[in-house]
XYZ file of C-alpha atoms in Angstrom:
502
model
C -7.096 -36.303 -25.509
C -8.578 -37.492 -22.211
C -6.945 -36.288 -19.000
C -5.502 -38.849 -16.620
C -7.593 -39.602 -13.566
C -5.237 -37.803 -11.115
C -5.187 -34.572 -13.142
C -7.892 -31.967 -13.725
C -7.984 -28.840 -15.846
C -8.190 -25.508 -13.967
C -11.147 -23.192 -14.346
C -11.077 -19.713 -12.831
C -14.518 -19.305 -11.258
C -13.718 -15.963 -9.622
C -14.531 -16.807 -6.000
C -12.703 -14.865 -3.286
C -12.060 -16.645 0.008
C -9.715 -14.111 1.673
C -6.728 -16.122 3.000
C -8.057 -19.680 2.718
C -7.223 -21.913 -0.240
C -10.393 -23.547 -1.570
C -10.653 -26.143 -4.352
C -13.993 -26.851 -6.071
C -14.646 -30.277 -7.620
C -17.697 -32.052 -8.989
C -18.920 -34.868 -6.772
C -19.114 -37.190 -9.783
C -15.616 -36.566 -11.138
C -13.262 -39.553 -11.252
C -10.931 -38.250 -8.528
C -13.729 -37.560 -6.048
C -15.236 -41.003 -6.619
C -12.021 -43.030 -6.577
C -10.353 -41.180 -3.671
C -13.522 -40.825 -1.615
C -13.142 -37.048 -1.290
C -15.906 -35.340 0.687
C -16.697 -31.689 1.388
C -14.093 -30.043 3.677
C -11.480 -32.727 2.915
C -7.971 -31.245 3.096
C -6.010 -31.803 -0.116
C -2.562 -31.259 -1.627
C -2.879 -29.392 -4.916
C 0.247 -29.348 -7.136
C 1.390 -27.646 -10.326
C 4.876 -27.515 -11.895
C 6.619 -28.629 -8.718
C 4.721 -26.215 -6.432
C 2.093 -27.347 -3.937
C -0.477 -25.801 -1.630
C -2.903 -27.208 0.920
C -6.551 -26.510 0.135
C -10.008 -27.318 1.482
C -12.461 -29.081 -0.819
C -15.904 -27.704 -1.628
C -18.073 -30.141 -3.579
C -20.048 -28.859 -6.583
C -23.290 -30.446 -7.764
C -24.126 -28.065 -10.596
C -22.964 -27.320 -14.106
C -20.511 -24.613 -13.059
C -17.716 -27.147 -13.671
C -17.299 -29.862 -16.279
C -16.496 -33.356 -15.055
C -12.786 -32.968 -15.901
C -12.446 -29.432 -14.463
C -11.430 -28.105 -11.061
C -12.131 -24.629 -9.695
C -9.704 -22.784 -7.449
C -10.369 -19.763 -5.267
C -8.621 -16.523 -6.239
C -6.163 -16.937 -3.356
C -5.383 -20.550 -4.313
C -4.770 -19.568 -7.945
C -2.353 -16.861 -6.838
C -0.423 -19.008 -4.379
C -0.127 -21.931 -6.778
C 0.785 -19.702 -9.714
C -1.586 -21.450 -12.085
C -3.809 -20.092 -14.862
C -7.083 -21.239 -16.361
C -6.708 -24.209 -18.678
C -3.551 -25.573 -17.047
C -3.509 -28.972 -15.367
C -3.073 -29.634 -11.677
C -2.800 -32.807 -9.647
C -4.674 -33.473 -6.418
C -4.049 -35.925 -3.601
C -4.923 -36.488 0.039
C -3.158 -34.447 2.701
C -1.353 -36.688 5.146
C -2.587 -36.293 8.737
C -1.168 -33.126 10.344
C 0.682 -34.401 13.387
C 0.723 -31.076 15.247
C -3.088 -31.158 15.580
C -2.554 -33.605 18.440
C -0.889 -30.705 20.283
C -3.875 -28.453 19.622
C -6.122 -31.147 21.082
C -3.820 -31.355 24.113
C -4.108 -27.598 24.580
C -7.890 -27.836 24.320
C -7.681 -29.970 27.472
C -5.535 -27.281 29.141
C -2.219 -29.116 28.899
C 0.870 -26.901 28.923
C 2.839 -27.014 25.675
C 6.594 -26.627 25.194
C 8.330 -24.071 22.989
C 9.206 -26.801 20.455
C 5.542 -27.819 20.309
C 4.412 -24.269 19.569
C 7.033 -24.268 16.824
C 5.390 -27.356 15.308
C 1.934 -25.774 15.388
C 2.991 -22.385 14.049
C 5.149 -23.904 11.295
C 2.213 -25.975 10.071
C -0.122 -22.969 10.205
C 2.285 -20.873 8.125
C 2.699 -23.777 5.696
C -1.066 -23.716 5.118
C -1.698 -27.150 6.611
C -4.442 -25.895 8.948
C -7.951 -25.056 7.800
C -9.663 -22.023 9.286
C -11.661 -24.396 11.488
C -8.465 -25.902 12.888
C -6.905 -22.465 13.380
C -10.069 -21.404 15.227
C -9.682 -24.448 17.491
C -6.108 -23.410 18.331
C -7.137 -19.800 19.009
C -10.018 -20.914 21.216
C -7.782 -23.334 23.151
C -5.396 -20.454 23.913
C -8.090 -17.859 24.676
C -8.816 -16.308 28.028
C -5.880 -16.757 30.394
C -4.991 -20.258 29.169
C -1.362 -19.571 28.256
C 1.250 -19.575 31.001
C 4.265 -17.263 30.708
C 6.631 -19.922 29.242
C 3.938 -20.726 26.666
C 3.555 -17.081 25.645
C 7.326 -16.892 25.229
C 7.329 -20.111 23.205
C 4.498 -18.910 20.955
C 6.216 -15.541 20.455
C 9.529 -17.123 19.474
C 7.779 -19.515 17.103
C 5.957 -16.650 15.401
C 9.213 -14.708 14.969
C 11.200 -17.657 13.612
C 8.646 -18.682 10.963
C 8.875 -15.386 9.069
C 11.392 -12.844 7.845
C 13.308 -10.610 10.248
C 14.581 -7.169 9.334
C 18.156 -6.164 10.144
C 18.805 -2.423 10.282
C 22.473 -2.640 11.195
C 24.454 -3.221 14.352
C 23.897 -0.878 17.319
C 21.184 1.126 15.509
C 18.266 2.111 17.725
C 14.974 1.048 16.143
C 11.869 2.406 17.865
C 8.299 1.167 17.797
C 5.043 1.528 19.711
C 1.803 -0.350 20.088
C -1.532 0.251 21.793
C -3.233 -2.813 23.248
C -6.545 -1.381 22.043
C -10.052 -1.329 23.415
C -10.267 2.456 23.179
C -12.093 4.045 20.229
C -10.061 6.623 18.317
C -6.661 6.916 20.011
C -4.923 7.083 16.632
C -1.618 8.379 18.011
C 0.743 6.312 15.832
C 0.946 8.578 12.730
C 1.606 11.618 14.928
C 4.211 9.814 17.045
C 6.019 8.427 13.992
C 6.099 11.882 12.400
C 7.558 13.488 15.535
C 10.214 10.817 16.103
C 11.263 10.624 12.456
C 11.625 14.419 12.468
C 13.877 14.086 15.528
C 16.222 11.833 13.543
C 15.091 8.591 15.159
C 14.301 5.450 13.168
C 10.777 4.057 13.484
C 9.761 1.564 10.753
C 6.151 1.259 11.892
C 4.185 -1.715 10.652
C 0.634 -1.996 11.911
C -2.194 -4.497 11.801
C -5.652 -3.980 10.437
C -8.552 -4.062 12.877
C -9.360 -7.310 14.698
C -12.259 -6.381 16.979
C -12.146 -2.570 16.682
C -13.699 -0.152 14.137
C -10.230 0.678 12.778
C -6.579 -0.250 13.036
C -3.721 2.082 12.176
C -3.292 0.370 8.793
C -7.019 0.842 8.045
C -6.765 4.523 8.920
C -3.554 5.100 6.932
C -5.082 3.386 3.899
C -7.509 6.304 3.579
C -4.510 8.641 3.112
C -1.749 6.649 1.408
C -0.581 3.261 0.172
C 0.205 0.864 3.036
C 0.865 -2.316 1.027
C 4.656 -2.045 0.994
C 6.914 -5.011 0.323
C 10.213 -5.260 2.216
C 12.226 -3.487 -0.443
C 9.791 -0.573 -0.610
C 9.577 -0.381 3.187
C 13.369 -0.171 3.507
C 13.519 2.520 0.860
C 10.927 4.675 2.647
C 12.610 4.262 6.046
C 16.100 5.053 4.755
C 14.743 8.197 3.098
C 12.395 9.490 5.817
C 13.482 7.639 9.037
C 10.046 6.076 9.345
C 7.112 4.468 7.588
C 3.444 3.689 8.276
C 2.833 0.365 6.543
C 0.558 -2.648 6.852
C 2.430 -5.515 8.510
C 0.517 -8.132 6.532
C 2.175 -7.066 3.281
C 5.785 -7.632 4.388
C 5.679 -11.226 5.682
C 6.948 -10.333 9.152
C 5.574 -12.892 11.595
C 3.202 -14.291 8.927
C 1.535 -16.547 11.491
C 0.247 -13.425 13.215
C -1.648 -12.251 10.134
C -3.172 -15.702 9.660
C -4.269 -15.868 13.299
C -5.614 -12.307 13.191
C -7.805 -13.092 10.167
C -9.521 -15.868 12.145
C -9.585 -13.903 15.412
C -11.435 -11.141 13.552
C -14.159 -13.591 12.527
C -14.398 -14.940 16.089
C -14.270 -11.422 17.596
C -11.601 -12.760 19.975
C -8.334 -11.147 21.083
C -6.883 -13.173 23.989
C -4.129 -11.967 26.316
C -1.416 -14.520 25.532
C -1.902 -14.384 21.777
C -2.122 -10.610 21.857
C 1.272 -10.351 23.583
C 2.788 -12.886 21.171
C 1.239 -11.031 18.238
C 2.543 -7.616 19.279
C 6.057 -8.602 20.326
C 6.666 -11.062 17.486
C 5.893 -8.287 15.015
C 8.204 -5.867 16.829
C 11.056 -8.381 16.971
C 10.569 -9.355 13.327
C 10.641 -5.675 12.317
C 14.078 -5.386 13.948
C 12.891 -3.132 16.786
C 15.128 -2.569 19.788
C 13.039 -0.167 21.912
C 9.235 -0.469 22.151
C 6.571 1.472 24.042
C 3.300 -0.278 24.875
C 0.347 2.075 25.398
C -2.139 0.386 27.726
C -5.437 2.272 28.182
C -7.252 1.219 31.367
C -10.947 1.760 32.018
C -14.205 -0.037 32.874
C -15.116 -0.571 29.190
C -11.600 -0.675 27.709
C -9.810 -3.937 26.899
C -7.895 -3.668 30.206
C -10.484 -3.004 32.902
C -8.556 -2.102 36.066
C -5.147 -1.314 37.556
C -4.596 -4.873 38.791
C -5.125 -6.343 35.317
C -2.893 -3.627 33.847
C -0.029 -4.456 36.214
C -0.348 -8.173 35.419
C -0.408 -7.568 31.659
C 2.529 -5.134 31.914
C 4.574 -7.748 33.768
C 3.883 -10.301 31.027
C 4.919 -7.850 28.325
C 8.158 -7.101 30.168
C 8.987 -10.761 30.747
C 8.302 -11.854 27.166
C 10.137 -8.818 25.739
C 13.201 -9.590 27.848
C 13.229 -13.196 26.607
C 13.485 -12.044 22.963
C 15.882 -9.142 23.530
C 13.524 -6.169 23.378
C 13.651 -3.145 25.678
C 10.026 -2.340 26.507
C 8.300 0.402 28.477
C 4.610 0.066 29.341
C 2.667 3.327 29.590
C -0.589 2.879 31.496
C -3.036 5.529 30.266
C -6.630 6.706 30.698
C -9.047 4.363 28.950
C -12.343 5.711 30.235
C -13.399 7.391 26.982
C -12.501 7.743 23.290
C -9.449 9.755 22.252
C -10.183 12.288 19.556
C -13.513 12.787 17.811
C -13.536 10.215 15.017
C -14.153 6.471 15.340
C -13.531 4.663 12.040
C -10.696 4.802 9.465
C -11.384 8.060 7.612
C -12.869 9.815 10.636
C -9.755 9.030 12.688
C -7.637 10.252 9.770
C -9.379 13.636 9.980
C -8.321 13.855 13.637
C -4.701 12.964 12.864
C -4.448 15.564 10.103
C -6.114 18.167 12.297
C -3.492 17.691 15.033
C -0.577 17.655 12.605
C -1.905 20.818 10.899
C -2.287 22.550 14.289
C -5.881 23.471 13.500
C -7.831 25.468 16.053
C -10.427 22.741 16.619
C -7.964 19.852 16.685
C -8.718 17.297 19.443
C -6.431 18.234 22.308
C -6.651 14.847 23.985
C -5.191 13.189 20.879
C -2.463 15.826 20.722
C -1.527 15.356 24.381
C -1.575 11.555 24.227
C 0.650 11.612 21.128
C 3.135 14.007 22.764
C 3.260 11.840 25.885
C 4.008 8.685 23.880
C 6.559 10.414 21.646
C 8.443 11.926 24.596
C 8.354 8.599 26.492
C 9.929 6.826 23.508
C 12.566 9.551 23.253
C 13.403 9.003 26.925
C 13.638 5.248 26.326
C 16.594 5.849 23.982
C 18.555 7.499 26.804
C 19.251 10.599 24.695
C 16.628 12.826 26.336
C 15.319 13.269 29.863
C 11.666 13.851 30.772
C 11.839 17.641 30.379
C 13.962 17.835 27.226
C 11.998 15.110 25.426
C 8.712 16.887 26.023
C 10.152 20.241 24.928
C 11.559 18.756 21.716
C 8.384 16.835 20.872
C 6.246 19.982 21.312
C 8.666 22.029 19.232
C 8.585 19.546 16.349
C 4.781 19.376 16.353
C 4.132 23.108 16.778
C 6.709 24.146 14.177
C 5.029 22.116 11.446
C 7.966 19.721 11.087
C 5.807 16.743 12.045
C 3.204 17.630 9.407
C 5.910 17.975 6.750
C 7.414 14.628 7.752
C 4.034 12.891 7.684
C 3.300 14.124 4.156
C 6.827 13.169 3.077
C 6.377 9.618 4.438
C 3.019 9.287 2.653
C 4.503 10.505 -0.622
C 7.433 8.133 -0.230
C 4.916 5.319 0.191
C 3.255 6.280 -3.077
C 0.734 9.064 -2.514
C -0.882 11.550 -0.179
C -4.634 12.006 -0.441
C -7.317 13.581 1.705
C -9.789 11.231 3.453
C -13.491 11.561 2.674
C -16.743 11.584 4.660
C -19.324 8.898 3.924
C -22.422 9.861 1.972
C -25.054 8.936 4.584
C -25.231 10.579 8.031
C -27.393 10.421 11.142
C -27.107 12.929 14.006
C -27.955 11.468 17.407
C -29.664 14.175 19.430
C -29.587 14.344 23.233
C -33.010 13.902 24.795
C -31.828 15.293 28.143
C -29.686 18.057 29.597
C -26.830 17.180 31.898
C -23.111 16.492 32.306
C -21.617 13.352 30.753
C -20.499 11.145 33.645
C -19.300 7.926 31.972
C -19.298 6.318 28.517
C -19.348 2.754 27.229
C -16.414 2.426 24.806
C -17.531 -0.987 23.592
C -20.994 0.205 22.602
C -19.576 3.206 20.776
C -17.278 0.875 18.847
C -20.234 -1.379 18.124
C -22.142 1.503 16.535
C -19.182 2.355 14.307
C -18.809 -1.273 13.214
C -22.518 -1.657 12.482
C -22.264 1.446 10.304
C -19.666 -0.421 8.242
C -16.247 0.343 9.779
C -13.563 -0.705 9.038
C -14.607 -2.507 5.820
C -16.262 0.716 4.657
C -13.361 3.185 5.165
C -15.437 6.352 5.585
C -17.972 4.752 7.949
C -18.034 5.220 11.715
C -18.982 8.052 13.995
C -17.842 11.447 15.198
C -18.308 11.783 18.958
C -18.975 15.189 20.525
C -19.860 14.334 24.148
C -16.712 13.551 26.164
C -16.806 12.889 29.898
C -17.324 16.109 31.871
C -18.978 18.043 29.057
C -22.277 19.805 29.762
C -24.844 18.866 27.134
C -28.111 20.674 26.480
C -31.264 18.880 25.329
C -31.372 18.910 21.522
C -27.584 19.073 21.159
C -25.822 16.557 18.856
C -24.124 13.819 20.869
C -22.518 12.131 17.877
C -22.914 11.706 14.119
C -23.012 8.269 12.508
C -21.612 7.943 8.977
C -22.241 5.080 6.540
C -21.517 4.386 2.879
C -24.983 2.932 2.278
C -28.457 3.675 3.611
C -28.837 0.045 4.680
C -25.769 0.153 6.910
C -26.919 3.423 8.430
C -30.314 1.931 9.244
C -28.590 -1.102 10.766
C -26.633 1.157 13.133
C -29.758 3.175 13.967
C -31.644 -0.009 14.892
C -28.935 -0.785 17.431
C -29.054 2.797 18.755
C -32.789 2.483 19.340
C -32.328 -0.701 21.368
C -29.157 -0.078 23.384
C -29.078 1.181 26.978
C -26.196 2.528 29.048
C -24.272 4.194 26.241
C -23.948 7.425 28.246
C -24.390 7.862 31.998
C -25.563 11.349 32.945
C -25.086 13.550 35.985
C -28.030 15.934 36.234
């Protein structure tokens, strides 16, 4: 029996496209010819009353028969269709909110209701990655005014689920604005606070422009893909969790925007604030600490920029009912030794296990953040919060809590070193004066981090350390020889990684 012109039979061609729905059709099929479909046309694809928006890729080979249509793995999943079933395809009506994106491209100020239109359409899948990239670019730099950041934040909260932990219950959270390699304080802070009886349902993003995010690092130790039911169960049992935010549909627009920002290597101020605070509000947080490292090669470069960014965080947080404290910290050099998911995990475990060689800067930064959050609740003062945080960490309670959280999330496993290694040897003797955080991160990313979990580098030359000629400055780890060579090529060409005082 011949299929009707507006229907095609599905073929699973096994192509992954991450978050974007892609439909593959032959250029000579009846639908393409009669409807005038061209490559990159946006289409409505329907099956059994369910529809998705997809981007067309045109096929001119024998991979598909004339009455077949291919769907990307993501499109198959979202549509809930299997190979051999029929789907219908039609034009997508013009997306009206794109006019607002064009207005923003010309630096017009948008209203809260207009950001709601844009974000709703993005979450509904009506924007292609190209159109999302246009929106991100239009908002990049310092192009969002305070009312716009508030409007974008509220739109991102309202288009997803929001957790409710009960009336008058204090829900803590923290976030680092980034730009500093290592600095993996979150697992230590969560373990301390949960041990103190405080509730901290921590959901974290994966890396955007850095060699690792907290979710990337935690994935080397435990399962982070928790749905809402599993997340609640872990938190009610252990007072905290360490999950990937993308798996729980909290502020789903944020995860879509992040996936495109990662490709663009862009993380703009306004969108970063909206991203952070929308996730905190959606997670049901009431008290949030923002760690803001400041340094010449950190994301925030100087005290003036830090004060401005802190004021924006406070203003936006107030507008959505969050109590926020901004902690401005030292961002002149990496925190800890490891840079990359597994290598940062080694640092976290070393601090929690109170090992002799544990990085003291990571320990101290974690204690500072934990005690600051304890003070934010009003139940501890500066002295008592510090004393309690130290007691919990030094007694082993934090380590026990961390392992318990991991087991509640499904497993606890030890991270692993990558197979290939290169030791960078110092060619001079002297004292390390300054470091370039961005170049160190670049090395770790070229070695494969965060996509290769055990890739990255271990850094042994902090500011102020006296280094002898022939001493190892850092070790680069990669999961393949090709990636290691790629990182070494960059090392041989880069200048200004370390500034020496001789």
